[in-house]
Coordinates of C-alpha atoms and ligand atoms in Angstrom, one line a residue:
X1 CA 10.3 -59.6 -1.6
X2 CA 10.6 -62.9 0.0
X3 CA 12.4 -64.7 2.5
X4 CA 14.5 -61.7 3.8
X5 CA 16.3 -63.3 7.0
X6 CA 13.9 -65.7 6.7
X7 CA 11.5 -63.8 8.5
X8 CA 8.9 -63.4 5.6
X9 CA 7.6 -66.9 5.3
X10 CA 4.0 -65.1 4.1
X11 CA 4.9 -62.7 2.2
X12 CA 4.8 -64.8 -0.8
X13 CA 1.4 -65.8 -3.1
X14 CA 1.1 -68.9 -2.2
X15 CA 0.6 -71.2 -5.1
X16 CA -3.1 -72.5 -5.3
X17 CA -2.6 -76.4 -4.1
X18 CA -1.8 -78.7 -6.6
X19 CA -2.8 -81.8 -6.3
X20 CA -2.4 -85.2 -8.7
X21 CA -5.2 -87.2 -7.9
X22 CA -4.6 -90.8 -8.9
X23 CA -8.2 -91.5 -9.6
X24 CA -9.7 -88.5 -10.8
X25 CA -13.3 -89.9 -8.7
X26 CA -11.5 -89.5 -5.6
X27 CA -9.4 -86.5 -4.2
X28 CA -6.8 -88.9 -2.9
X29 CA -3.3 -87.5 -3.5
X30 CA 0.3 -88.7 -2.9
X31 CA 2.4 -86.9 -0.2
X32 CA 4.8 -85.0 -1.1
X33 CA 8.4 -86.4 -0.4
X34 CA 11.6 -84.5 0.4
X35 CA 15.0 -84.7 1.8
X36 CA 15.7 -83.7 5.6
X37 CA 18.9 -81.1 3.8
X38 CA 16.0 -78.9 2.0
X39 CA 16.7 -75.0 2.8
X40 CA 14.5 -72.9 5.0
X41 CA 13.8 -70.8 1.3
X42 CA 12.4 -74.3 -0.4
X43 CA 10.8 -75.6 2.5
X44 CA 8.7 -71.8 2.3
X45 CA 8.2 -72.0 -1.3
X46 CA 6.8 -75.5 -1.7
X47 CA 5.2 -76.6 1.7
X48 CA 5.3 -73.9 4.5
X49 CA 3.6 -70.6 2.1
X50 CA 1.1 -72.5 0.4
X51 CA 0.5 -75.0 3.5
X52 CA 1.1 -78.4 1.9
X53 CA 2.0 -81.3 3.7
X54 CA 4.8 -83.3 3.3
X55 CA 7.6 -85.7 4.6
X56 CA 11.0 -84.9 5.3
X57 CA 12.4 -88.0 4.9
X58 CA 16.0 -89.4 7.0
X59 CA 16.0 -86.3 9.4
X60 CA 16.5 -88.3 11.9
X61 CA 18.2 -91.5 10.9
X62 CA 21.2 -90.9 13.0
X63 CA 20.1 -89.2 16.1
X64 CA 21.2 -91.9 19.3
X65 CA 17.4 -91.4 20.3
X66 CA 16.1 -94.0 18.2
X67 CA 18.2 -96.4 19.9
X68 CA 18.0 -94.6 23.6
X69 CA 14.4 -93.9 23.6
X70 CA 11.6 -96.0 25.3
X71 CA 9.2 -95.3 27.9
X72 CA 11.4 -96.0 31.0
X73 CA 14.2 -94.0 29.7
X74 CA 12.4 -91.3 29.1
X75 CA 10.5 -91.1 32.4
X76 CA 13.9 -91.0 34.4
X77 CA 14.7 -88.1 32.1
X78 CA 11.4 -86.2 32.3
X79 CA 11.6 -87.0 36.1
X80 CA 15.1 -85.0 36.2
X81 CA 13.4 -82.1 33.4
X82 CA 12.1 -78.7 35.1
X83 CA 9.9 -78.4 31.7
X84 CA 8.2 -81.4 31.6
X85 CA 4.5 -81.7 32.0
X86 CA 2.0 -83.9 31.5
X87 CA -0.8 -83.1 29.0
X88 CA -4.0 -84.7 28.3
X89 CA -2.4 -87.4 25.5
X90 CA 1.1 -85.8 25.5
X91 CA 4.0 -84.7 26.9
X92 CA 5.0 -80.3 27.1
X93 CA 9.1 -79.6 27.0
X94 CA 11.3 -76.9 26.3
X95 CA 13.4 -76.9 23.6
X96 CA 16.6 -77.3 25.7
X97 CA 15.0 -81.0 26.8
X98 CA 16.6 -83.9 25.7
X99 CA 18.8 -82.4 22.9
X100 CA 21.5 -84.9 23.7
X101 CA 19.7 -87.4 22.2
X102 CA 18.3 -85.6 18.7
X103 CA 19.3 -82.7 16.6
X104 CA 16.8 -79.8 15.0
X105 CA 16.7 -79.5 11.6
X106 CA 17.7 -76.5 10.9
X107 CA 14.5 -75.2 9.0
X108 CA 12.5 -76.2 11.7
X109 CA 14.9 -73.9 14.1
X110 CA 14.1 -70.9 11.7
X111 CA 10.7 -71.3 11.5
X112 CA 10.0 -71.9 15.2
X113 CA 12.6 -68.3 15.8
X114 CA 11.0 -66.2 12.8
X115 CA 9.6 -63.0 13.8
X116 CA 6.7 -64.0 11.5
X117 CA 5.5 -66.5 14.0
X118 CA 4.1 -66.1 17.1
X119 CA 6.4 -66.4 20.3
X120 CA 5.6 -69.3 22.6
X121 CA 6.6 -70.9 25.5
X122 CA 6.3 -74.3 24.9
X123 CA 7.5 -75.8 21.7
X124 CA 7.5 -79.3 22.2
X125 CA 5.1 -82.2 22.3
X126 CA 6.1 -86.1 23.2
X127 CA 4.1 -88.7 22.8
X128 CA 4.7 -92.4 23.5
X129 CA 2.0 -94.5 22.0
X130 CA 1.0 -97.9 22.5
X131 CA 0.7 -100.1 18.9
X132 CA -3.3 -99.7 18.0
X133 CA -3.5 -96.4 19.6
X134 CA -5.8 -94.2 17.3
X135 CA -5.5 -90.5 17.3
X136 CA -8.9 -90.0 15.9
X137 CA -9.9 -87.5 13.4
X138 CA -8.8 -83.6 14.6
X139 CA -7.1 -80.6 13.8
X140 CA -4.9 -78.8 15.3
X141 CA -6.5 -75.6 17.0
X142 CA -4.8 -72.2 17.4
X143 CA -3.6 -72.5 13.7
X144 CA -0.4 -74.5 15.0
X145 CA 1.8 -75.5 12.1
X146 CA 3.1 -79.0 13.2
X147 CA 6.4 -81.3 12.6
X148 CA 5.7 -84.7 13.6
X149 CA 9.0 -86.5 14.1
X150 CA 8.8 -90.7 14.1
X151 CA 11.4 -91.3 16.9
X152 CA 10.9 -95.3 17.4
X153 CA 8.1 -97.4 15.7
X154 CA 5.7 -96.5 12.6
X155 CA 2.6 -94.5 12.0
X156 CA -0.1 -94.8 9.6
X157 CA -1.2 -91.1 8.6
X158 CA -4.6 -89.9 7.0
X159 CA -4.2 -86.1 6.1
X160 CA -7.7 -84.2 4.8
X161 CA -7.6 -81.2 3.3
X162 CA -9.0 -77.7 5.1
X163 CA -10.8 -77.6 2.0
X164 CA -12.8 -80.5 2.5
X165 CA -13.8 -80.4 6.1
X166 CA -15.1 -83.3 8.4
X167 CA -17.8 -82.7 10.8
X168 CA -16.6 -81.6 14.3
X169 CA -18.6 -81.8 17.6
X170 CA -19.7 -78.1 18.3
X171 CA -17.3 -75.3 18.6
X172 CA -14.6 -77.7 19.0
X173 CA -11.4 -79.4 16.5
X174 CA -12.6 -82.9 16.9
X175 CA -14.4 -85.1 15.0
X176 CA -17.8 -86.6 15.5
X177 CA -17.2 -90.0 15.8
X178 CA -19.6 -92.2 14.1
X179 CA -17.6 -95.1 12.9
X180 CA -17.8 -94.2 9.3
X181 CA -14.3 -96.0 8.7
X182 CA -12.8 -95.1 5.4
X183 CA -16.6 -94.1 4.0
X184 CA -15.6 -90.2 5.8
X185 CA -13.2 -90.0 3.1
X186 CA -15.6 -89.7 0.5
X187 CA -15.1 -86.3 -1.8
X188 CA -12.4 -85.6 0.7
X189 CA -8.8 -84.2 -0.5
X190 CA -6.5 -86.6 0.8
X191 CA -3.5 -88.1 1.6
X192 CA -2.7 -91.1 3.6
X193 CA 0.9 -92.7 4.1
X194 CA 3.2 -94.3 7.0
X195 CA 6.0 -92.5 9.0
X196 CA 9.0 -94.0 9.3
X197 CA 11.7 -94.1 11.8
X198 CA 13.6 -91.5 11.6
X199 CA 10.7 -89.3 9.2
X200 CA 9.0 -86.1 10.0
X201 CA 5.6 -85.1 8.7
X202 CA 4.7 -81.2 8.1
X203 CA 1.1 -80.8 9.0
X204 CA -0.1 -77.3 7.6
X205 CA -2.8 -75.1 9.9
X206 CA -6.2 -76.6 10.2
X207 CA -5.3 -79.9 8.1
X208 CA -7.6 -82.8 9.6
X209 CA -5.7 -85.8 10.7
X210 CA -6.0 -89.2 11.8
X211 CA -3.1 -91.4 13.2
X212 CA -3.2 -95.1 13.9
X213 CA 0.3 -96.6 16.0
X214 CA 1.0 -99.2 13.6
X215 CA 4.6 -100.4 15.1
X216 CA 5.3 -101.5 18.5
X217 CA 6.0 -98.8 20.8
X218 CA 5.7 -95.7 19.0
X219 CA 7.6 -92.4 20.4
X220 CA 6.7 -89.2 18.3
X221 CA 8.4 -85.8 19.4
X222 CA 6.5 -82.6 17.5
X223 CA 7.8 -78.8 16.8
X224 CA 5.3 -76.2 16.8
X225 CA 4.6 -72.9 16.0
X226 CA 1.7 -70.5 14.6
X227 CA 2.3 -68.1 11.5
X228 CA 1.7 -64.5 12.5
X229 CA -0.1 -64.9 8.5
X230 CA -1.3 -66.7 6.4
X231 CA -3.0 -66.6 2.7
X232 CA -4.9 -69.7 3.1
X233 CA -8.9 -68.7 2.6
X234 CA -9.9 -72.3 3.4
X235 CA -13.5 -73.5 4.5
X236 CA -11.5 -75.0 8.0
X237 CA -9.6 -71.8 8.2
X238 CA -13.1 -70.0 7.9
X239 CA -14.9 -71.6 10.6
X240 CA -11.7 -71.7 13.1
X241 CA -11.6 -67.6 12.8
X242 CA -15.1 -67.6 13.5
X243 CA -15.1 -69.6 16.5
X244 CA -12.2 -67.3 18.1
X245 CA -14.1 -64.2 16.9
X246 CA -17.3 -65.7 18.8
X247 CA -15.5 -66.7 21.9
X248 CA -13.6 -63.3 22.2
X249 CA -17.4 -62.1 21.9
X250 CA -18.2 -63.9 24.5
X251 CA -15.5 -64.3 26.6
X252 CA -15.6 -60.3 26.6
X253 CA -19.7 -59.7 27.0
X254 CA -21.0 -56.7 28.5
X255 CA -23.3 -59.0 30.6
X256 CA -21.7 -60.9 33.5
X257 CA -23.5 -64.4 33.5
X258 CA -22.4 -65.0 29.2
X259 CA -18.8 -63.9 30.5
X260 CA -19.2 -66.2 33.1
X261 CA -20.8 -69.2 31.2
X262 CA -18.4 -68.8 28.4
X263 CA -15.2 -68.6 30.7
X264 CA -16.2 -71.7 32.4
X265 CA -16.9 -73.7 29.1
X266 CA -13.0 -72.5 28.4
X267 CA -11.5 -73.9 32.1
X268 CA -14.0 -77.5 32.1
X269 CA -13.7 -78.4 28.2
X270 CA -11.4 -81.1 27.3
X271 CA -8.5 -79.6 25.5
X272 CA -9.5 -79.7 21.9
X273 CA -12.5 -77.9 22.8
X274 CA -11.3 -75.0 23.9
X275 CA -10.9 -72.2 21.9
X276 CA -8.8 -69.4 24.1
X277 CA -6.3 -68.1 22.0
X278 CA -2.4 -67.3 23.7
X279 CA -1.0 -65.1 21.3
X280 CA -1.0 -61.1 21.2
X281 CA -3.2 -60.9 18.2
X282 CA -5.4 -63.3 16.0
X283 CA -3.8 -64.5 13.2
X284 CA -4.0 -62.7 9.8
X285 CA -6.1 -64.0 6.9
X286 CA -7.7 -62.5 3.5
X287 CA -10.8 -63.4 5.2
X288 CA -13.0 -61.1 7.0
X289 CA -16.3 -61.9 8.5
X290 CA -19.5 -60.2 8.6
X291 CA -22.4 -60.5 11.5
X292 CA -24.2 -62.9 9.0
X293 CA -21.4 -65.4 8.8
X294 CA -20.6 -65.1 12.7
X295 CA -24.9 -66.0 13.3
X296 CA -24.5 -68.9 10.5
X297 CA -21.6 -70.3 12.4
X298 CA -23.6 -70.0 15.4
X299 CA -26.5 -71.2 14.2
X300 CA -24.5 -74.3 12.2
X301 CA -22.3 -75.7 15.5
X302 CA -25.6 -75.3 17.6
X303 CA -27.4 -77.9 15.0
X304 CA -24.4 -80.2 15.4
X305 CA -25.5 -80.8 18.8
X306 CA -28.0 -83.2 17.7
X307 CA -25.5 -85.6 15.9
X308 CA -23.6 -84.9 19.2
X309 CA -26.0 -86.3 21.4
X310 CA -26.5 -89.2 19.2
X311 CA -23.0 -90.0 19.1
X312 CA -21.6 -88.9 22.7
X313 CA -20.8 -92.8 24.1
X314 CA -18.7 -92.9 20.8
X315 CA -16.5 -90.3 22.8
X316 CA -16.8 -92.5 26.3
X317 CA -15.6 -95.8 25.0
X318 CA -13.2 -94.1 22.9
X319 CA -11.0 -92.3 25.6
X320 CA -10.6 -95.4 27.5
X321 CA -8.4 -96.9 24.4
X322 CA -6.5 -93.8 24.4
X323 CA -2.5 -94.3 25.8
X324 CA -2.3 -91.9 28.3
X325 CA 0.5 -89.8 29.6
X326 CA 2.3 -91.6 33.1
X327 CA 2.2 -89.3 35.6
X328 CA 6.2 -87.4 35.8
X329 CA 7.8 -87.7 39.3
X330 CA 10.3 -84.8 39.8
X331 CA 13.2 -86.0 41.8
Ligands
AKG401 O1 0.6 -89.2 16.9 C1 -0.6 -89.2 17.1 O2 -1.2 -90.1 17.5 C2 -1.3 -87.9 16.9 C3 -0.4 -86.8 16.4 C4 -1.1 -85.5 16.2 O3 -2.3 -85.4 16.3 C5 -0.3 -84.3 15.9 O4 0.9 -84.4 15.8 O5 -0.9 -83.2 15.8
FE2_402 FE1 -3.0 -83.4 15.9

């Protein structure tokens, strides 16, 4: 059965991912393409189930926010918005904020309401880029499905398959950055394209990304959500359960000072390293791990540290290019 009220989504077998390699020596693959009226039932079949990225094309050609939106606009707005926030690169609203200016797809309405996805507070991100600002390689922790909509300006978009992971500094979602360039692509599966005004990209759980601000001022706003399940037995998938299975270990230690040291690594990390979890229950996959993978996993991030320390002014002299949130006055 599939797709009753829409509140199924992962029900279905998810097709095994399909790609059509242009050059059979590399895993680089063309995204998929679609139009912004594709139903709910389509959009679960061929992208949401089987977690395969793709464009929506035109979603948002005529929303008045691509003409309204720039960063002094929106910080009067945000000023006057009980939930805004500032992140650490973004923006947090509701998803009664600004809905004078854009319109929901309607798929991305039922996913975000299905019962088969976790309930969450906050649903939105905003982000207002300057042109050359690099989101460098990451995914996407708490198995957060993402829809990345290009409000004003363009992005160029690297997508890498779960299957084909990148190294991450220890226990966290973000790439080791060693200036590899386009060489960390190498017997990768992936995908790279722009987003246009007015385009949305579907980032699947756990997909790595890198995103480059090609345009002028770019503004992105981002729905997001976490499926209650998922079929997905990817290598990315495999090492995220892990390190939530090792930090509930942790975090939950019958002896005080690993509670403690654990806790505290949680509250000082910078955001992508953290790995609390805010839903009810971890999410469901066909994959469950034994003591021997959990040590592994241990014993693998713990020998990442050396590349760490070799690369750890990478991180330094990266933040600084990094646009930054403006701090929100509330009038
Ligand atoms: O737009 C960017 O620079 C980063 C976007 C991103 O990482 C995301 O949407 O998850
Ligand atoms: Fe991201």
């Amino acid at each position: 059965m599939r797709h009753i009220d829409g509140q199924t989504f992962n029900q279905a077998r998810p097709q095994p991912f399909m790609l059509s390699p242009q050059d059979q020596d590399n895993g680089f693959f063309d995204v998929a393409r679609v139009s912004s009226d594709i139903s709910f039932a389509d959009f679960c079949d061929s992208y949401l189930t089987p977690e395969v990225p793709v464009v929506i094309e035109g979603a948002g050609k005529n929303w008045p926010a691509r003409e309204r939106w720039n960063e002094e606009y929106l910080h009067k707005k945000l000023a006057k918005e009980a939930s805004a926030s500032a992140a650490s690169l973004w923006y947090w609203l509701n998803r009664e904020a600004l809905v004078e200016d854009y319109t929901t797809p309607p798929f991305i309405n039922q996913c975000l309401d299905s019962t088969a996805a976790f309930p969450r507070k906050k649903h939105l991100r905003l982000w207002i880029n300057k042109k050359g600002n690099v989101s460098r390689w990451h995914y996407d922790s708490t198995f957060i499905n993402v829809f990345n909509a290009q409000i004003t300006g363009t992005k160029d978009w690297i997508l890498v398959s779960p299957d084909t992971p990148i190294d991450c500094y220890p226990f966290t979602t973000f790439s080791i950055i060693d200036d590899r360039g386009d060489a960390i692509l190498k017997d990768k599966i992936y995908t790279r394209f722009t987003l246009n005004e007015g385009d949305i990209v579907y980032i699947p759980p756990v997909w790595f990304h890198q995103v480059t601000a090609s345009g002028d001022e770019s503004i992105n706003l981002n729905w997001l959500f976490t499926k209650k399940e998922t079929t997905a037995t990817s290598a990315t998938l495999k090492r995220e359960v892990e390190r939530y299975i090792i930090n509930d270990y942790l975090t939950k230690h019958r002896f005080k000072v690993i509670r403690h040291l654990a806790n505290q690594f949680n509250k000082y990390a910078p955001a992508y390293a953290k790995i609390s979890w805010h839903y009810s229950e971890l999410i469901k996959t066909p994959y469950t791990t034994t003591r021997t993978d959990l040590l592994k996993r241990f014993a693998t991030e713990v020998l990442l540290l050396g590349k760490t320390l070799r690369y750890v002014n990478n991180i330094k002299s990266y933040t600084k290019t990094l646009s930054k949130p403006r701090k929100i006055t509330k009038i």
